[in-house]
Coordinates of N, CA, C and O in Angstrom, one line a residue:
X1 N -2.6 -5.5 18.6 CA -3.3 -5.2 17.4 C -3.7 -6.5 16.7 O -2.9 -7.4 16.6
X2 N -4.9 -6.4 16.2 CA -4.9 -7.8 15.7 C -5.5 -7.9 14.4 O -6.3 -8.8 14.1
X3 N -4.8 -6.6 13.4 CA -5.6 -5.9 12.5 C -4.3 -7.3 11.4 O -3.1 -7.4 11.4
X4 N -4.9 -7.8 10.9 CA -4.0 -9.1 10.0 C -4.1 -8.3 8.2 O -5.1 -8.4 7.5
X5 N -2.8 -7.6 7.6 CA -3.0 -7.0 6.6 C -3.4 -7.5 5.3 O -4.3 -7.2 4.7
X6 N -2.3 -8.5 4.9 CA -2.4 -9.7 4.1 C -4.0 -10.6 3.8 O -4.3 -11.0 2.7
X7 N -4.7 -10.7 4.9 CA -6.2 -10.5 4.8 C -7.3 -9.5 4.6 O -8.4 -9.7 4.2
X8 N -6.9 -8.7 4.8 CA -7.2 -7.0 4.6 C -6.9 -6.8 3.4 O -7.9 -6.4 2.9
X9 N -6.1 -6.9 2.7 CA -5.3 -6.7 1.3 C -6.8 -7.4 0.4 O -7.7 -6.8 -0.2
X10 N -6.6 -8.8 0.7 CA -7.6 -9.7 0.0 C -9.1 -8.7 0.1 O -9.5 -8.0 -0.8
X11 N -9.6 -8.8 1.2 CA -10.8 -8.2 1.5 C -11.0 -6.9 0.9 O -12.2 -6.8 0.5
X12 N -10.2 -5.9 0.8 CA -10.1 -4.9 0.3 C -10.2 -5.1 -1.4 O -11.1 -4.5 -1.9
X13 N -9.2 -6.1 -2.3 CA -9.6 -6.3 -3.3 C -10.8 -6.7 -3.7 O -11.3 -6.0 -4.6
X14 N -11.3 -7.5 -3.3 CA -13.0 -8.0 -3.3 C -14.0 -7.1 -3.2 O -15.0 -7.1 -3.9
X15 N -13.5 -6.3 -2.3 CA -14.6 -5.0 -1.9 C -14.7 -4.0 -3.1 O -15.7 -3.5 -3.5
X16 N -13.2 -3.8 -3.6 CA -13.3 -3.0 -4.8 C -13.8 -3.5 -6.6 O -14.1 -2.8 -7.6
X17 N -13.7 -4.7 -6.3 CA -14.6 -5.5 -7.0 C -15.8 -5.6 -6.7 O -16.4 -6.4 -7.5
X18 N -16.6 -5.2 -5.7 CA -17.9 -5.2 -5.9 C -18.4 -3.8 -6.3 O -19.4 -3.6 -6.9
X19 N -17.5 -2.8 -5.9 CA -17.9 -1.7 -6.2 C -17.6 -1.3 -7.6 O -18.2 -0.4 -8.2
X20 N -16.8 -2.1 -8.1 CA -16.7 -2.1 -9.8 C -18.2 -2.4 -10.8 O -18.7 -1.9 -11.8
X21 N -18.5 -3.4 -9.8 CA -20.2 -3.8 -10.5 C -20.8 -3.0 -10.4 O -21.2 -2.6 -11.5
X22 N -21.0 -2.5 -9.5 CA -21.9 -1.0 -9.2 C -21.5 0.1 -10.1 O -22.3 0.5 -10.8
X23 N -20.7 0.3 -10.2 CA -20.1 1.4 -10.7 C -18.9 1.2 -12.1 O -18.2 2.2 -12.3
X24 N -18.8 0.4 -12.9 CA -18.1 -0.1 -13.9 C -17.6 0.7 -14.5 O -16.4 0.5 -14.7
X25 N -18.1 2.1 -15.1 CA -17.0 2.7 -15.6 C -16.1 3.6 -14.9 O -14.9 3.7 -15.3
X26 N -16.7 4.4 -13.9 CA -15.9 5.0 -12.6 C -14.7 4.2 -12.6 O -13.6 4.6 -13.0
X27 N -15.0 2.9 -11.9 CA -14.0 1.9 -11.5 C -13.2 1.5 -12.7 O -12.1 1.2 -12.3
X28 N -13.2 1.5 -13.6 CA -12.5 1.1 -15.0 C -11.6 2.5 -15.4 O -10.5 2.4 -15.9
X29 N -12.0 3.5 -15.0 CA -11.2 4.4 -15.2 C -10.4 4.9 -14.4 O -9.4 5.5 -14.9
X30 N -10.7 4.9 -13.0 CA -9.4 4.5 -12.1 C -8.5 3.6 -12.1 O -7.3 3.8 -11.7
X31 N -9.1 2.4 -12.7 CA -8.1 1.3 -12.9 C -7.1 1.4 -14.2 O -6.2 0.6 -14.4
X32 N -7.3 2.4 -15.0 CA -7.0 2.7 -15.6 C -6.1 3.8 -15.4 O -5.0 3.9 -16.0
X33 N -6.8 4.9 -14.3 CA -5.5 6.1 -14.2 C -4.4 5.2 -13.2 O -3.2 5.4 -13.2
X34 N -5.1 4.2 -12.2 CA -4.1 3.4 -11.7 C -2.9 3.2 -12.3 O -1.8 3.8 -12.0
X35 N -3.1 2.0 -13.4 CA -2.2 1.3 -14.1 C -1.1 2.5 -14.8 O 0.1 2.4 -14.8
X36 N -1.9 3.7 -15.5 CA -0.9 4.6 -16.6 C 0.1 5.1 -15.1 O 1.3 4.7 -15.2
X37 N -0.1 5.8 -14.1 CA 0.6 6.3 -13.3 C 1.5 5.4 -12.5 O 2.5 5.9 -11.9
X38 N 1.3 4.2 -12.4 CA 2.1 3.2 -11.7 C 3.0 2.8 -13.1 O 3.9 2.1 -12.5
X39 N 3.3 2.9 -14.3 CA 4.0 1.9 -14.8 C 5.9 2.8 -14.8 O 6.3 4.0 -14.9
X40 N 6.3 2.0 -14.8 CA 7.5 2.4 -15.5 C 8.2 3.5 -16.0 O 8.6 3.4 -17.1
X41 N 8.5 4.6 -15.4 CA 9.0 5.9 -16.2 C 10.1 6.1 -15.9 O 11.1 5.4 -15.7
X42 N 9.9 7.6 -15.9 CA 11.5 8.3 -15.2 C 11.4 7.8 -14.0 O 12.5 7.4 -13.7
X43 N 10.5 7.4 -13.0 CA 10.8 7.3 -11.8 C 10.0 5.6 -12.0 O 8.8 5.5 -12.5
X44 N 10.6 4.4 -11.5 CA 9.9 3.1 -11.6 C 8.9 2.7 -10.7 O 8.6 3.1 -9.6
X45 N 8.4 1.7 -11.5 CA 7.3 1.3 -10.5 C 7.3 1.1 -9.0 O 6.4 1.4 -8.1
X46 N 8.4 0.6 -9.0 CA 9.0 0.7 -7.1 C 8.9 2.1 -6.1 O 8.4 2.3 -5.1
X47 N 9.8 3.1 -7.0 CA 9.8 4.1 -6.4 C 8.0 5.2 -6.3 O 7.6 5.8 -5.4
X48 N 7.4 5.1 -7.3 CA 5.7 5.3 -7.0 C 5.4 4.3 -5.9 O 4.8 4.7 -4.9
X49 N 5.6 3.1 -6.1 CA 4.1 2.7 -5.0 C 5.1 3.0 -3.3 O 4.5 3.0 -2.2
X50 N 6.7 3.2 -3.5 CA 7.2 3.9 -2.0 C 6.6 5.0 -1.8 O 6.2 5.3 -0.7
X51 N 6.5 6.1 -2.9 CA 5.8 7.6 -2.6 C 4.4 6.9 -2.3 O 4.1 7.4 -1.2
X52 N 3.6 6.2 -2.7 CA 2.0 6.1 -2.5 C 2.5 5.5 -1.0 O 2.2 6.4 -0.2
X53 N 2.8 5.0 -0.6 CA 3.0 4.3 0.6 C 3.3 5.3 1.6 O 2.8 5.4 2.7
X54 N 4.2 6.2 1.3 CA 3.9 7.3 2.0 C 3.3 8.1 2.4 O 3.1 8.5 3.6
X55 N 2.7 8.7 1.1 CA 1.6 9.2 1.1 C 0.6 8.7 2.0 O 0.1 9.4 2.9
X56 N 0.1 7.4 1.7 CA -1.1 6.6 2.4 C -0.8 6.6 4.2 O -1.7 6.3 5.0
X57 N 0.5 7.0 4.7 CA 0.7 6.8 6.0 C -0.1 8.6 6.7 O -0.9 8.7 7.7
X58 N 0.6 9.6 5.7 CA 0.7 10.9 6.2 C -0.6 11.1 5.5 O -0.6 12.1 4.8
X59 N -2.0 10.3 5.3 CA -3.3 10.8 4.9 C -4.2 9.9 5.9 O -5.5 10.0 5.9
X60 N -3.4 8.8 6.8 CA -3.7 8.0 7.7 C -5.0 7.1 7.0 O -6.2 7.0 7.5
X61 N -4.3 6.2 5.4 CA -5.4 5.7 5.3 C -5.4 3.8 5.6 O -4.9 3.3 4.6
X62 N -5.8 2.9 6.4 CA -5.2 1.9 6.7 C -5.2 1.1 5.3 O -4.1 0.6 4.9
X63 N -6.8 0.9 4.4 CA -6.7 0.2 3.2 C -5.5 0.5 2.4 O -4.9 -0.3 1.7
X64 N -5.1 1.6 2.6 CA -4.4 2.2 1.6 C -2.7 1.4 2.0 O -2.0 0.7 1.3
X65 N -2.6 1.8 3.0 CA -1.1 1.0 3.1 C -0.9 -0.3 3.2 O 0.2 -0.7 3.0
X66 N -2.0 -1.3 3.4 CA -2.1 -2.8 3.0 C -1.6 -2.4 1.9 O -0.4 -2.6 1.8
X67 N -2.4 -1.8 0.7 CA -2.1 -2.4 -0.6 C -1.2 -2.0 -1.3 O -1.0 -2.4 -2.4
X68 N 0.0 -0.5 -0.3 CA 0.6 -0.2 -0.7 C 2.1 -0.7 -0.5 O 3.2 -0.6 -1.2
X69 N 1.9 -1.2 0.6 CA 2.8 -2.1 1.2 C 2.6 -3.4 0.2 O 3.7 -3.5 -0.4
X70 N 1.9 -4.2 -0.1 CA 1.9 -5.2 -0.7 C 2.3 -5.2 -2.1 O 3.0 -6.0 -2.6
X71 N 1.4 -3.8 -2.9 CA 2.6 -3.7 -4.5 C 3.8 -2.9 -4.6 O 4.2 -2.4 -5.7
X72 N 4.6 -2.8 -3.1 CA 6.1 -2.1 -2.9 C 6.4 -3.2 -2.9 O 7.1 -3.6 -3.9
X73 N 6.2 -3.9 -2.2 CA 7.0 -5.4 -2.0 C 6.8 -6.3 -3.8 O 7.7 -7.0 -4.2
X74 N 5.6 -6.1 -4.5 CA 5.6 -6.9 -5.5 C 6.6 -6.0 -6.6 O 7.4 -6.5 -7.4
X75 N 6.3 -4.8 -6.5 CA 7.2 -4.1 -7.2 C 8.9 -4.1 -7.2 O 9.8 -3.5 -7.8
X76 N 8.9 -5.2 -6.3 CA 10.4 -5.2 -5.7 C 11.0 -4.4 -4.5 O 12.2 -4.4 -4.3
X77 N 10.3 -3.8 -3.9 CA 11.1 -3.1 -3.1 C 11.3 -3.7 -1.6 O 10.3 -4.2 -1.0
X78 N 12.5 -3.7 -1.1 CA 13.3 -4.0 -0.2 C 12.1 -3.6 1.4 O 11.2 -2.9 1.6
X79 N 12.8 -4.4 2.1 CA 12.3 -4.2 3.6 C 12.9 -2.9 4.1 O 12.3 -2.0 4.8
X80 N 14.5 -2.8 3.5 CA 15.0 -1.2 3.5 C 14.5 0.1 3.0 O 14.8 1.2 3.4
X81 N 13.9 -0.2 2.2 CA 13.0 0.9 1.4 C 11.9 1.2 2.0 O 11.6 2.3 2.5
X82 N 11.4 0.2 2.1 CA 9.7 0.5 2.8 C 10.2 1.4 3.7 O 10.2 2.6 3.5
X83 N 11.1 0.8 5.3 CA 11.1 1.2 6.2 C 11.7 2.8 6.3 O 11.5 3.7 7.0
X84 N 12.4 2.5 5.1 CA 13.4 4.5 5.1 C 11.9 5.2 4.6 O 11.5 6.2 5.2
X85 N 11.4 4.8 3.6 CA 10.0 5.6 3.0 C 9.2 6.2 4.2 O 8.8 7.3 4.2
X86 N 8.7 4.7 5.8 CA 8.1 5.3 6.5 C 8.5 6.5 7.2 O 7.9 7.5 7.6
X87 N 9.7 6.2 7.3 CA 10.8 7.3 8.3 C 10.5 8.6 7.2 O 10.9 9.6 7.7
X88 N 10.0 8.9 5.9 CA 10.2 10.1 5.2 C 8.8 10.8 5.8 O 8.7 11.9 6.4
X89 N 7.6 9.6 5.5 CA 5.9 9.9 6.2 C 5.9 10.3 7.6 O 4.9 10.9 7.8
X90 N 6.8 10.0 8.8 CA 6.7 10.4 9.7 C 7.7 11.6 10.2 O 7.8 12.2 11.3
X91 N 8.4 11.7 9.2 CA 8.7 13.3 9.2 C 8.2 14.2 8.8 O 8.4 15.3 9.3
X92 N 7.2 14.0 7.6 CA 6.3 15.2 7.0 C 5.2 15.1 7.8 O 4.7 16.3 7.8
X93 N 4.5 14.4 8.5 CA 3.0 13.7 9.2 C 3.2 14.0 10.4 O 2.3 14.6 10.9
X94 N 4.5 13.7 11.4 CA 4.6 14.0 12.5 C 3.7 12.8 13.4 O 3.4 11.6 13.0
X95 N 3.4 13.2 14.3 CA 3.1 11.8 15.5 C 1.9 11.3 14.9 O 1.8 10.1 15.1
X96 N 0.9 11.7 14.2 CA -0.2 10.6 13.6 C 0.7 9.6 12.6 O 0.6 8.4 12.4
X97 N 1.6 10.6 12.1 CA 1.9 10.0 10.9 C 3.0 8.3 11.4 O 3.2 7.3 10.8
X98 N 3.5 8.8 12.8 CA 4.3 7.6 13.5 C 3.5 6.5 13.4 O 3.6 5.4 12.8
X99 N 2.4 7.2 14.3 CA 1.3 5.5 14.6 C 0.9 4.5 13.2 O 1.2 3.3 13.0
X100 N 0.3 5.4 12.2 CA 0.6 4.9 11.1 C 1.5 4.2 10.1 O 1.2 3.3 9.3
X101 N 3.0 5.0 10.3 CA 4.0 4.4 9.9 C 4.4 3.1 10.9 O 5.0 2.2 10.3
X102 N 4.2 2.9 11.9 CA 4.0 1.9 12.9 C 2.8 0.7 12.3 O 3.0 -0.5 12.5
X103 N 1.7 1.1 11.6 CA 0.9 0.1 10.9 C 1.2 -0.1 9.6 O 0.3 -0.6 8.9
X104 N 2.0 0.0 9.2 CA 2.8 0.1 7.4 C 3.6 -1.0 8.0 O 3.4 -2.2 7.6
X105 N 4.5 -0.7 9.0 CA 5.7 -1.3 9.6 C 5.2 -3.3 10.0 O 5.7 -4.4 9.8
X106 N 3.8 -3.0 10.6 CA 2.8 -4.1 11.1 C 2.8 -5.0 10.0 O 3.0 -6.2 9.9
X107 N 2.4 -4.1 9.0 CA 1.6 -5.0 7.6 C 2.8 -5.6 6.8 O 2.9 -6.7 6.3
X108 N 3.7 -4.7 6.7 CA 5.1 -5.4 6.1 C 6.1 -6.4 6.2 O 6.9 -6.8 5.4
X109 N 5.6 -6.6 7.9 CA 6.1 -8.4 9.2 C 5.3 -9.1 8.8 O 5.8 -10.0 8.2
X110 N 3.7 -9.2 8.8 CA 2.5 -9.3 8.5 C 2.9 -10.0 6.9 O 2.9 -11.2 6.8
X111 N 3.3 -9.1 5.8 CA 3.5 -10.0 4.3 C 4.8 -10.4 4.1 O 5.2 -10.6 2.9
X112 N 5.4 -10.5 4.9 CA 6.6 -11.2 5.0 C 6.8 -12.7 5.7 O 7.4 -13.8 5.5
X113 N 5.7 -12.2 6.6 CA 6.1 -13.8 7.1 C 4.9 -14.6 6.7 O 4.8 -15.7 7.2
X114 N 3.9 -14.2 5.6 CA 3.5 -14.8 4.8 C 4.5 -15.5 3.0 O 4.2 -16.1 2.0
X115 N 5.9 -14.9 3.7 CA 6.3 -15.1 2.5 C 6.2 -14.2 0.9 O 6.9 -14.5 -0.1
X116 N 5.5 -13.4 0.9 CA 5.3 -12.8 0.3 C 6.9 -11.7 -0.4 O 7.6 -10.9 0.3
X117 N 6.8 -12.0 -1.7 CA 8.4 -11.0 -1.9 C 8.1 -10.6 -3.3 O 8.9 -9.9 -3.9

C-alpha cells in the first residue's frame, strides 16, 4: 500500500480549505458544528474523535480516518485506544469494516513514526 496518511491528512486540509472559498458559509458552519460537537463534555474530546474514528472505518471513508486518527492521537488518545476502537468498527462493519480498520491501523504506524503524539 503506498497510500502515506500523514500526507493525506495535509492534502485533505488544503482541499477543505479550498472548498471553504467556494463555499464560505457552508464551510464555516460545519466548522462550526465541528468544533461545538468535538469539545469537552460528558464524554471528552478523546473519546468522540475514537467514536468518529470508528465510525469513519464502518462508513469505509479513507479521508475520514486520516483525520480521525490524527485528532485521536492529538486529542490524546493512546495507540491502545485507537486499536481497541478499531476492533469495536470491525465488529459492527464486519469484513469491509476489517480492511478498513486495517487502513486506520496503516495511518496510525504512518503518524507515529512521524512522531506525531
Amino acid at each position: 500500500m503506498d497510500k502515506q496518511y500523514p500526507a493525506y491528512y495535509k492534502q485533505l486540509t488544503g482541499l477543505m480549505g479550498s472548498v471553504g472559498k467556494e463555499i464560505p458559509n457552508t464551510m464555516a458552519g460545519f466548522g462550526e458544528l465541528h468544533k461545538q460537537s468535538m469539545m469537552d463534555g460528558v464524554l471528552s474530546a478523546k473519546v468522540k474523535e475514537l467514536i468518529a474514528l470508528a465510525i469513519a472505518i464502518t462508513v469505509r471513508c479513507d479521508g475520514c480516518i486520516a483525520y480521525h486518527v490524527h485528532n485521536a492521537l492529538h486529542a490524546g488518545a493512546t495507540r491502545p485506544e485507537i486499536v481497541e476502537s478499531i476492533g469495536v468498527a470491525v465488529m459492527m462493519g464486519g469484513g469491509p469494516s476489517t480492511i478498513y480498520g486495517s487502513e486506520a491501523l496503516l495511518a496510525l504506524d504512518q503518524f507515529e513514526k512521524e512522531g506525531f503524539r
